[in-house]
Amino acid sequence: IQADGTDGNCVTFVLHDEDHTLGNSLRYMVMKNPEVEFCGYCITHPSESKINFRIQTRGALPAVEPFRKGLNDLMGVCQHVLDTFEVRLFLKSS
Amino acid sequence: PQAALAMAAKRGTDEMRDRVVLGEFGVRNVHTTDFPGNYPGYEDAWDQRRFEEGFRVDVIREEEGTLEFDMVGIDAAIANAFRRILLAEVPTMAVEKVFVYNNTSIVQDEILAHRLGLIPIRADPRLFEYRNQGDEEGTEIDTLQFQLKIKCSRNPQAAKESSDPNELYFNHKVYSKHMTWVPLGNQTDLFPDADFRPVHDDILIALLRPGQEIDVLMHCVKGIDHAKFSPVATASYRLLPDITLLQPVEDEAAEMLQKCFSPGVIEIQDIKG
């Protein structure tokens, strides 16, 4: 984790063993948070599986908060998609 | 007039938010822009309940090896994440180690091993564990063993002048159906009704001539880190097309338009003859 400045508002998280699969979907969920001023990710080098994920918040909110919320929201989305899909598949096959 | 202008403006922003536009020379509006703060008057912050209300899945086609379904109300970023996971991170069983006891065919050992690794195996990976790091031997809970033992011989009954290899030789084509499961340890008790074999029986592995034989033992493990472990032939997604005709189309032009699409997409109505 690399923090910019003295407050915890702008933080760059370095996530190991991750790629666009988590990066892009997490970026979308974090951007949906109204408290977030900036959110982006990049792959440092295509040969290394490492992403730099940066969050900057509006106001005094620590950047870890939207990160945590984004991860939880993503889990919620995936769970709901899985449930809906299982139901539809079951209904279709029966 | 003012209301009409406002309506048109709203339609414009709705299109900007919801639609990817296919222009003559390129694609416009590709990136998602419906984030909070971008559009005044729109509620864009993440709301799980609103997502659940607007989300639905429609299964279009479900066949032996294909599944096609629509997901409505989800963003491309998440759909793409699902596609990437399907391709690269769903484990399957595939041949990892090939013990070559005898290979006198013209297919080199390593090429043969590579081909065997790519053969899809009908085995539920949830029944097996991952192999521990550094474990060379493999135990019965993480390994599936197959044997391929085949020898090509000349057919004494063949006609003198024939040149058809199907008639002249026995076993000259090695197919994946010649791979047999060899249970390890207590696997016969663990899987009494199981039928572990390659998914397709007619995958040609090698060609032989009389006197050549292949005798190999294969260990299959569960994994994700090579393309051979991908459970799908391919997984793809596309955005649902939304076609709006800007002007009414009549007569021959209408029939030509109908021919451009698959039957059933466009219906021609008969007005005033």
Short mmCIF file of C-alpha atoms in Angstrom, two decimals:
data_model
loop_
_atom_site.label_atom_id
_atom_site.label_comp_id
_atom_site.label_asym_id
_atom_site.label_seq_id
_atom_site.Cartn_x
_atom_site.Cartn_y
_atom_site.Cartn_z
CA ILE A 1 0.00 0.00 0.00
CA GLN A 2 1.36 3.39 -0.91
CA ALA A 3 -0.26 6.49 0.54
CA ASP A 4 0.12 9.95 -0.97
CA GLY A 5 0.26 12.89 1.36
CA THR A 6 -0.46 12.97 5.06
CA ASP A 7 -4.13 12.03 5.03
CA GLY A 8 -5.50 8.66 4.01
CA ASN A 9 -7.54 10.14 1.16
CA CYS A 10 -5.39 9.14 -1.79
CA VAL A 11 -4.09 5.60 -1.61
CA THR A 12 -2.59 3.32 -4.22
CA PHE A 13 -3.13 -0.35 -3.45
CA VAL A 14 -0.81 -2.82 -5.13
CA LEU A 15 -2.72 -6.08 -5.64
CA HIS A 16 -0.62 -9.13 -6.42
CA ASP A 17 -1.76 -12.03 -8.63
CA GLU A 18 -4.64 -9.99 -10.02
CA ASP A 19 -5.50 -8.73 -13.48
CA HIS A 20 -8.33 -7.07 -15.38
CA THR A 21 -10.78 -9.66 -14.08
CA LEU A 22 -10.82 -8.10 -10.62
CA GLY A 23 -9.40 -4.69 -11.58
CA ASN A 24 -12.07 -3.56 -14.01
CA SER A 25 -15.06 -4.92 -12.09
CA LEU A 26 -13.80 -3.48 -8.79
CA ARG A 27 -13.12 -0.14 -10.44
CA TYR A 28 -16.71 -0.03 -11.66
CA MET A 29 -18.11 -0.79 -8.18
CA VAL A 30 -15.87 1.79 -6.49
CA MET A 31 -16.73 4.47 -9.07
CA LYS A 32 -20.42 3.98 -8.24
CA ASN A 33 -19.67 5.29 -4.77
CA PRO A 34 -20.54 9.02 -4.58
CA GLU A 35 -17.76 9.69 -2.07
CA VAL A 36 -15.06 8.68 -4.54
CA GLU A 37 -13.42 11.48 -6.50
CA PHE A 38 -11.04 9.32 -8.54
CA CYS A 39 -10.65 5.61 -9.10
CA GLY A 40 -8.47 3.83 -11.58
CA TYR A 41 -6.28 0.79 -12.04
CA CYS A 42 -3.43 -0.18 -14.28
CA ILE A 43 -1.31 -3.23 -14.95
CA THR A 44 2.29 -2.28 -14.12
CA HIS A 45 3.78 -4.66 -16.70
CA PRO A 46 2.02 -7.37 -18.69
CA SER A 47 4.58 -9.97 -17.69
CA GLU A 48 3.93 -9.44 -13.98
CA SER A 49 0.50 -10.15 -12.58
CA LYS A 50 0.27 -7.08 -10.39
CA ILE A 51 -2.16 -4.16 -10.54
CA ASN A 52 -1.96 -0.65 -9.11
CA PHE A 53 -5.40 0.30 -7.86
CA ARG A 54 -5.78 3.95 -6.86
CA ILE A 55 -8.65 5.52 -4.94
CA GLN A 56 -9.01 9.20 -4.07
CA THR A 57 -11.92 10.28 -1.92
CA ARG A 58 -13.77 13.56 -1.71
CA GLY A 59 -13.51 15.06 1.75
CA ALA A 60 -11.93 13.34 4.71
CA LEU A 61 -13.05 9.78 4.17
CA PRO A 62 -10.15 7.30 4.39
CA ALA A 63 -9.64 5.60 1.05
CA VAL A 64 -9.83 2.12 2.55
CA GLU A 65 -13.55 2.63 3.15
CA PRO A 66 -14.68 2.77 -0.49
CA PHE A 67 -12.26 -0.08 -1.23
CA ARG A 68 -13.91 -2.26 1.36
CA LYS A 69 -17.39 -1.19 0.30
CA GLY A 70 -16.55 -1.86 -3.36
CA LEU A 71 -15.39 -5.39 -2.56
CA ASN A 72 -18.51 -6.10 -0.52
CA ASP A 73 -20.77 -4.67 -3.22
CA LEU A 74 -19.03 -6.80 -5.83
CA MET A 75 -19.61 -9.90 -3.72
CA GLY A 76 -23.26 -8.91 -3.40
CA VAL A 77 -23.62 -8.51 -7.16
CA CYS A 78 -21.98 -11.83 -7.91
CA GLN A 79 -24.09 -13.64 -5.35
CA HIS A 80 -27.29 -12.17 -6.74
CA VAL A 81 -26.28 -12.98 -10.33
CA LEU A 82 -25.49 -16.56 -9.29
CA ASP A 83 -28.83 -16.97 -7.51
CA THR A 84 -30.85 -15.51 -10.39
CA PHE A 85 -28.96 -17.63 -12.91
CA GLU A 86 -29.46 -20.86 -10.93
CA VAL A 87 -33.18 -20.15 -10.61
CA ARG A 88 -33.59 -19.47 -14.33
CA LEU A 89 -31.61 -22.53 -15.33
CA PHE A 90 -33.63 -24.70 -13.00
CA LEU A 91 -36.91 -23.29 -14.32
CA LYS A 92 -35.79 -23.76 -17.89
CA SER A 93 -34.77 -27.36 -17.45
CA SER A 94 -37.86 -28.41 -15.53
CA PRO B 1 -41.95 23.60 -27.59
CA GLN B 2 -39.91 23.93 -24.43
CA ALA B 3 -41.23 20.61 -23.16
CA ALA B 4 -40.42 19.02 -26.51
CA LEU B 5 -36.86 20.40 -26.34
CA ALA B 6 -36.44 19.10 -22.81
CA MET B 7 -37.74 15.68 -23.88
CA ALA B 8 -35.32 15.55 -26.78
CA ALA B 9 -32.42 16.53 -24.50
CA LYS B 10 -33.37 13.81 -22.04
CA ARG B 11 -33.53 11.27 -24.87
CA GLY B 12 -30.09 12.39 -25.92
CA THR B 13 -28.58 11.92 -22.48
CA ASP B 14 -30.39 8.62 -22.06
CA GLU B 15 -28.82 7.44 -25.28
CA MET B 16 -25.44 8.68 -24.10
CA ARG B 17 -25.84 6.74 -20.86
CA ASP B 18 -27.37 3.53 -22.14
CA ARG B 19 -26.30 2.91 -25.68
CA VAL B 20 -23.08 2.15 -27.53
CA VAL B 21 -23.53 3.69 -30.97
CA LEU B 22 -22.18 2.08 -34.14
CA GLY B 23 -21.15 4.95 -36.43
CA GLU B 24 -19.99 4.67 -40.01
CA PHE B 25 -16.30 4.89 -39.16
CA GLY B 26 -16.16 3.86 -35.54
CA VAL B 27 -17.97 3.04 -32.35
CA ARG B 28 -19.08 5.85 -30.03
CA ASN B 29 -20.12 6.03 -26.38
CA VAL B 30 -18.21 2.92 -25.46
CA HIS B 31 -17.22 3.74 -21.88
CA THR B 32 -19.59 3.51 -18.97
CA THR B 33 -20.39 7.03 -17.80
CA ASP B 34 -23.25 6.51 -15.37
CA PHE B 35 -21.25 7.24 -12.24
CA PRO B 36 -22.53 9.53 -9.46
CA GLY B 37 -21.95 13.19 -10.21
CA ASN B 38 -21.74 12.93 -13.99
CA TYR B 39 -25.39 13.55 -14.78
CA PRO B 40 -27.38 15.98 -12.59
CA GLY B 41 -30.79 14.64 -11.80
CA TYR B 42 -29.90 10.96 -12.23
CA GLU B 43 -29.50 8.63 -9.27
CA ASP B 44 -26.31 6.82 -10.12
CA ALA B 45 -24.86 5.75 -6.79
CA TRP B 46 -24.73 1.99 -6.24
CA ASP B 47 -27.94 0.62 -4.83
CA GLN B 48 -28.14 -3.14 -4.44
CA ARG B 49 -31.93 -3.10 -4.31
CA ARG B 50 -32.25 -1.08 -7.50
CA PHE B 51 -29.81 -3.44 -9.18
CA GLU B 52 -31.77 -6.50 -8.08
CA GLU B 53 -35.02 -5.00 -9.32
CA GLY B 54 -33.59 -4.22 -12.71
CA PHE B 55 -31.57 -7.38 -13.21
CA ARG B 56 -32.82 -10.48 -14.97
CA VAL B 57 -31.43 -13.51 -16.77
CA ASP B 58 -33.17 -15.09 -19.79
CA VAL B 59 -31.87 -18.45 -21.00
CA ILE B 60 -32.19 -18.44 -24.79
CA ARG B 61 -30.72 -21.78 -25.74
CA GLU B 62 -29.44 -24.70 -23.71
CA GLU B 63 -27.96 -27.65 -25.57
CA GLU B 64 -25.46 -30.43 -24.98
CA GLY B 65 -22.40 -28.26 -25.38
CA THR B 66 -23.76 -24.72 -25.70
CA LEU B 67 -25.49 -22.30 -23.39
CA GLU B 68 -26.73 -18.92 -24.55
CA PHE B 69 -28.40 -16.51 -22.17
CA ASP B 70 -29.19 -12.81 -21.84
CA MET B 71 -28.27 -10.79 -18.79
CA VAL B 72 -30.19 -7.53 -18.58
CA GLY B 73 -29.24 -4.73 -16.22
CA ILE B 74 -25.60 -5.47 -15.67
CA ASP B 75 -22.55 -3.52 -16.74
CA ALA B 76 -20.02 -4.75 -19.28
CA ALA B 77 -17.21 -4.66 -16.68
CA ILE B 78 -18.87 -7.35 -14.56
CA ALA B 79 -19.97 -9.41 -17.57
CA ASN B 80 -16.42 -9.34 -18.87
CA ALA B 81 -15.10 -10.43 -15.48
CA PHE B 82 -17.41 -13.46 -15.65
CA ARG B 83 -16.20 -14.25 -19.16
CA ARG B 84 -12.54 -14.04 -18.10
CA ILE B 85 -13.17 -16.27 -15.10
CA LEU B 86 -14.95 -18.87 -17.28
CA LEU B 87 -12.00 -19.03 -19.62
CA ALA B 88 -9.13 -19.03 -17.17
CA GLU B 89 -10.14 -19.77 -13.59
CA VAL B 90 -12.60 -22.64 -13.59
CA PRO B 91 -10.66 -25.83 -12.81
CA THR B 92 -10.91 -29.08 -14.74
CA MET B 93 -8.97 -32.33 -14.86
CA ALA B 94 -6.39 -32.70 -17.61
CA VAL B 95 -3.36 -34.89 -18.28
CA GLU B 96 -0.31 -33.33 -16.67
CA LYS B 97 2.36 -36.05 -16.45
CA VAL B 98 2.91 -38.68 -19.12
CA PHE B 99 5.12 -41.68 -18.24
CA VAL B 100 6.36 -43.07 -21.54
CA TYR B 101 7.24 -46.75 -21.32
CA ASN B 102 7.44 -47.38 -25.03
CA ASN B 103 6.91 -45.03 -27.95
CA THR B 104 8.16 -46.31 -31.28
CA SER B 105 5.76 -44.19 -33.34
CA ILE B 106 7.01 -41.26 -35.39
CA VAL B 107 5.29 -38.81 -33.04
CA GLN B 108 7.96 -37.53 -30.67
CA ASP B 109 7.48 -38.12 -26.93
CA GLU B 110 7.01 -34.48 -26.07
CA ILE B 111 4.61 -33.83 -28.95
CA LEU B 112 2.61 -36.89 -27.94
CA ALA B 113 2.55 -35.68 -24.33
CA HIS B 114 1.43 -32.22 -25.43
CA ARG B 115 -1.42 -33.69 -27.48
CA LEU B 116 -2.51 -35.93 -24.63
CA GLY B 117 -2.59 -32.94 -22.30
CA LEU B 118 -5.01 -31.09 -24.54
CA ILE B 119 -7.58 -33.90 -24.60
CA PRO B 120 -10.61 -32.91 -22.48
CA ILE B 121 -11.37 -35.46 -19.75
CA ARG B 122 -14.89 -36.26 -18.54
CA ALA B 123 -14.30 -36.04 -14.80
CA ASP B 124 -15.99 -33.73 -12.31
CA PRO B 125 -13.15 -31.65 -10.81
CA ARG B 126 -15.17 -31.12 -7.63
CA LEU B 127 -14.54 -34.77 -6.74
CA PHE B 128 -10.79 -34.19 -6.61
CA GLU B 129 -8.37 -32.04 -4.65
CA TYR B 130 -5.55 -29.92 -5.96
CA ARG B 131 -2.17 -31.62 -5.85
CA ASN B 132 0.11 -30.30 -3.12
CA GLN B 133 3.07 -28.20 -4.16
CA GLY B 134 6.15 -30.31 -4.70
CA ASP B 135 4.27 -33.61 -4.56
CA GLU B 136 5.68 -35.65 -7.42
CA GLU B 137 3.92 -38.94 -6.83
CA GLY B 138 0.29 -37.93 -6.46
CA THR B 139 -2.29 -39.62 -4.25
CA GLU B 140 -5.66 -41.07 -5.02
CA ILE B 141 -7.58 -37.94 -4.03
CA ASP B 142 -5.80 -35.68 -6.49
CA THR B 143 -4.81 -37.88 -9.41
CA LEU B 144 -6.63 -39.76 -12.14
CA GLN B 145 -4.61 -42.38 -14.02
CA PHE B 146 -5.15 -43.37 -17.64
CA GLN B 147 -3.35 -45.88 -19.78
CA LEU B 148 -2.83 -45.89 -23.54
CA LYS B 149 -1.38 -49.15 -24.80
CA ILE B 150 -1.74 -49.89 -28.48
CA LYS B 151 0.28 -51.76 -31.10
CA CYS B 152 -0.18 -51.69 -34.85
CA SER B 153 0.05 -54.91 -36.84
CA ARG B 154 -0.34 -56.01 -40.43
CA ASN B 155 -3.60 -57.60 -41.55
CA PRO B 156 -2.82 -61.02 -43.09
CA GLN B 157 -6.27 -61.16 -44.71
CA ALA B 158 -5.85 -58.01 -46.78
CA ALA B 159 -6.03 -58.19 -50.56
CA LYS B 160 -2.62 -58.13 -52.32
CA GLU B 161 -3.15 -54.94 -54.35
CA SER B 162 -5.06 -52.82 -51.84
CA SER B 163 -3.50 -49.60 -50.67
CA ASP B 164 -6.17 -48.60 -48.17
CA PRO B 165 -4.57 -48.44 -44.72
CA ASN B 166 -7.91 -49.27 -43.10
CA GLU B 167 -7.73 -52.66 -44.77
CA LEU B 168 -4.02 -53.31 -44.58
CA TYR B 169 -3.36 -52.62 -40.91
CA PHE B 170 -4.96 -53.18 -37.51
CA ASN B 171 -4.92 -50.27 -34.98
CA HIS B 172 -3.12 -47.85 -37.23
CA LYS B 173 -5.11 -44.87 -35.94
CA VAL B 174 -4.81 -44.12 -32.23
CA TYR B 175 -7.99 -42.48 -30.98
CA SER B 176 -8.85 -41.08 -27.56
CA LYS B 177 -11.23 -43.99 -27.06
CA HIS B 178 -8.17 -46.21 -26.64
CA MET B 179 -7.38 -44.41 -23.36
CA THR B 180 -8.51 -46.56 -20.41
CA TRP B 181 -8.96 -45.52 -16.79
CA VAL B 182 -6.67 -47.25 -14.30
CA PRO B 183 -8.09 -46.76 -10.77
CA LEU B 184 -5.56 -45.79 -8.11
CA GLY B 185 -5.77 -46.96 -4.51
CA ASN B 186 -9.34 -46.89 -3.29
CA GLN B 187 -10.77 -45.08 -6.30
CA THR B 188 -12.86 -48.12 -7.29
CA ASP B 189 -14.64 -47.85 -3.95
CA LEU B 190 -14.85 -44.05 -4.00
CA PHE B 191 -16.27 -43.92 -7.53
CA PRO B 192 -18.12 -47.18 -8.12
CA ASP B 193 -20.32 -45.90 -10.98
CA ALA B 194 -17.87 -43.41 -12.33
CA ASP B 195 -16.91 -43.58 -15.95
CA PHE B 196 -13.77 -41.51 -16.38
CA ARG B 197 -12.82 -41.12 -20.00
CA PRO B 198 -12.09 -38.42 -22.54
CA VAL B 199 -15.11 -36.33 -23.46
CA HIS B 200 -14.85 -37.21 -27.17
CA ASP B 201 -13.96 -40.70 -28.37
CA ASP B 202 -12.88 -39.73 -31.83
CA ILE B 203 -9.91 -37.47 -31.20
CA LEU B 204 -7.05 -38.74 -33.35
CA ILE B 205 -3.89 -38.85 -31.24
CA ALA B 206 -1.34 -40.49 -33.55
CA LEU B 207 -0.93 -42.67 -36.62
CA LEU B 208 0.99 -45.96 -36.53
CA ARG B 209 2.36 -48.53 -38.93
CA PRO B 210 3.05 -52.24 -38.30
CA GLY B 211 5.64 -52.77 -35.60
CA GLN B 212 5.10 -49.38 -33.95
CA GLU B 213 3.56 -49.19 -30.54
CA ILE B 214 2.65 -46.66 -27.88
CA ASP B 215 2.61 -47.61 -24.21
CA VAL B 216 2.14 -44.65 -21.86
CA LEU B 217 0.68 -44.01 -18.44
CA MET B 218 -0.93 -40.61 -17.80
CA HIS B 219 -1.62 -38.75 -14.60
CA CYS B 220 -4.43 -36.19 -14.66
CA VAL B 221 -4.56 -33.45 -12.10
CA LYS B 222 -6.91 -30.59 -11.30
CA GLY B 223 -5.59 -27.18 -12.28
CA ILE B 224 -6.15 -23.79 -13.88
CA ASP B 225 -2.79 -22.56 -15.04
CA HIS B 226 -2.69 -23.79 -18.63
CA ALA B 227 -5.11 -23.47 -21.53
CA LYS B 228 -5.72 -27.22 -21.39
CA PHE B 229 -7.51 -26.70 -18.07
CA SER B 230 -10.07 -24.35 -19.60
CA PRO B 231 -13.51 -25.99 -19.34
CA VAL B 232 -15.02 -24.00 -22.23
CA ALA B 233 -14.19 -24.16 -25.89
CA THR B 234 -14.91 -20.49 -25.80
CA ALA B 235 -16.99 -18.04 -23.79
CA SER B 236 -18.00 -14.73 -25.28
CA TYR B 237 -20.48 -11.97 -24.76
CA ARG B 238 -21.90 -9.22 -26.92
CA LEU B 239 -24.19 -6.27 -26.31
CA LEU B 240 -27.80 -6.68 -27.35
CA PRO B 241 -28.43 -4.74 -30.56
CA ASP B 242 -31.10 -2.05 -30.63
CA ILE B 243 -32.10 -1.11 -34.15
CA THR B 244 -34.34 1.90 -34.82
CA LEU B 245 -35.47 2.73 -38.35
CA LEU B 246 -35.40 6.48 -38.84
CA GLN B 247 -37.89 6.54 -41.70
CA PRO B 248 -40.70 4.24 -42.82
CA VAL B 249 -39.45 1.76 -45.43
CA GLU B 250 -41.88 0.57 -48.11
CA ASP B 251 -42.34 -1.76 -51.08
CA GLU B 252 -39.28 -3.40 -52.57
CA ALA B 253 -36.96 -1.66 -50.17
CA ALA B 254 -38.91 -3.19 -47.29
CA GLU B 255 -38.61 -6.68 -48.74
CA MET B 256 -34.91 -6.22 -49.31
CA LEU B 257 -34.53 -5.10 -45.70
CA GLN B 258 -36.41 -8.17 -44.50
CA LYS B 259 -34.08 -10.42 -46.47
CA CYS B 260 -31.03 -8.91 -44.76
CA PHE B 261 -32.01 -10.26 -41.37
CA SER B 262 -32.73 -13.77 -40.09
CA PRO B 263 -36.33 -14.83 -40.75
CA GLY B 264 -38.66 -13.51 -38.11
CA VAL B 265 -36.72 -10.39 -37.18
CA ILE B 266 -38.56 -8.03 -39.52
CA GLU B 267 -42.27 -8.26 -40.27
CA ILE B 268 -43.77 -6.41 -43.22
CA GLN B 269 -47.22 -4.95 -42.64
CA ASP B 270 -49.61 -4.53 -45.51
CA ILE B 271 -51.10 -1.00 -45.37
CA LYS B 272 -53.19 0.36 -48.23
CA GLY B 273 -52.26 -2.60 -50.40
#
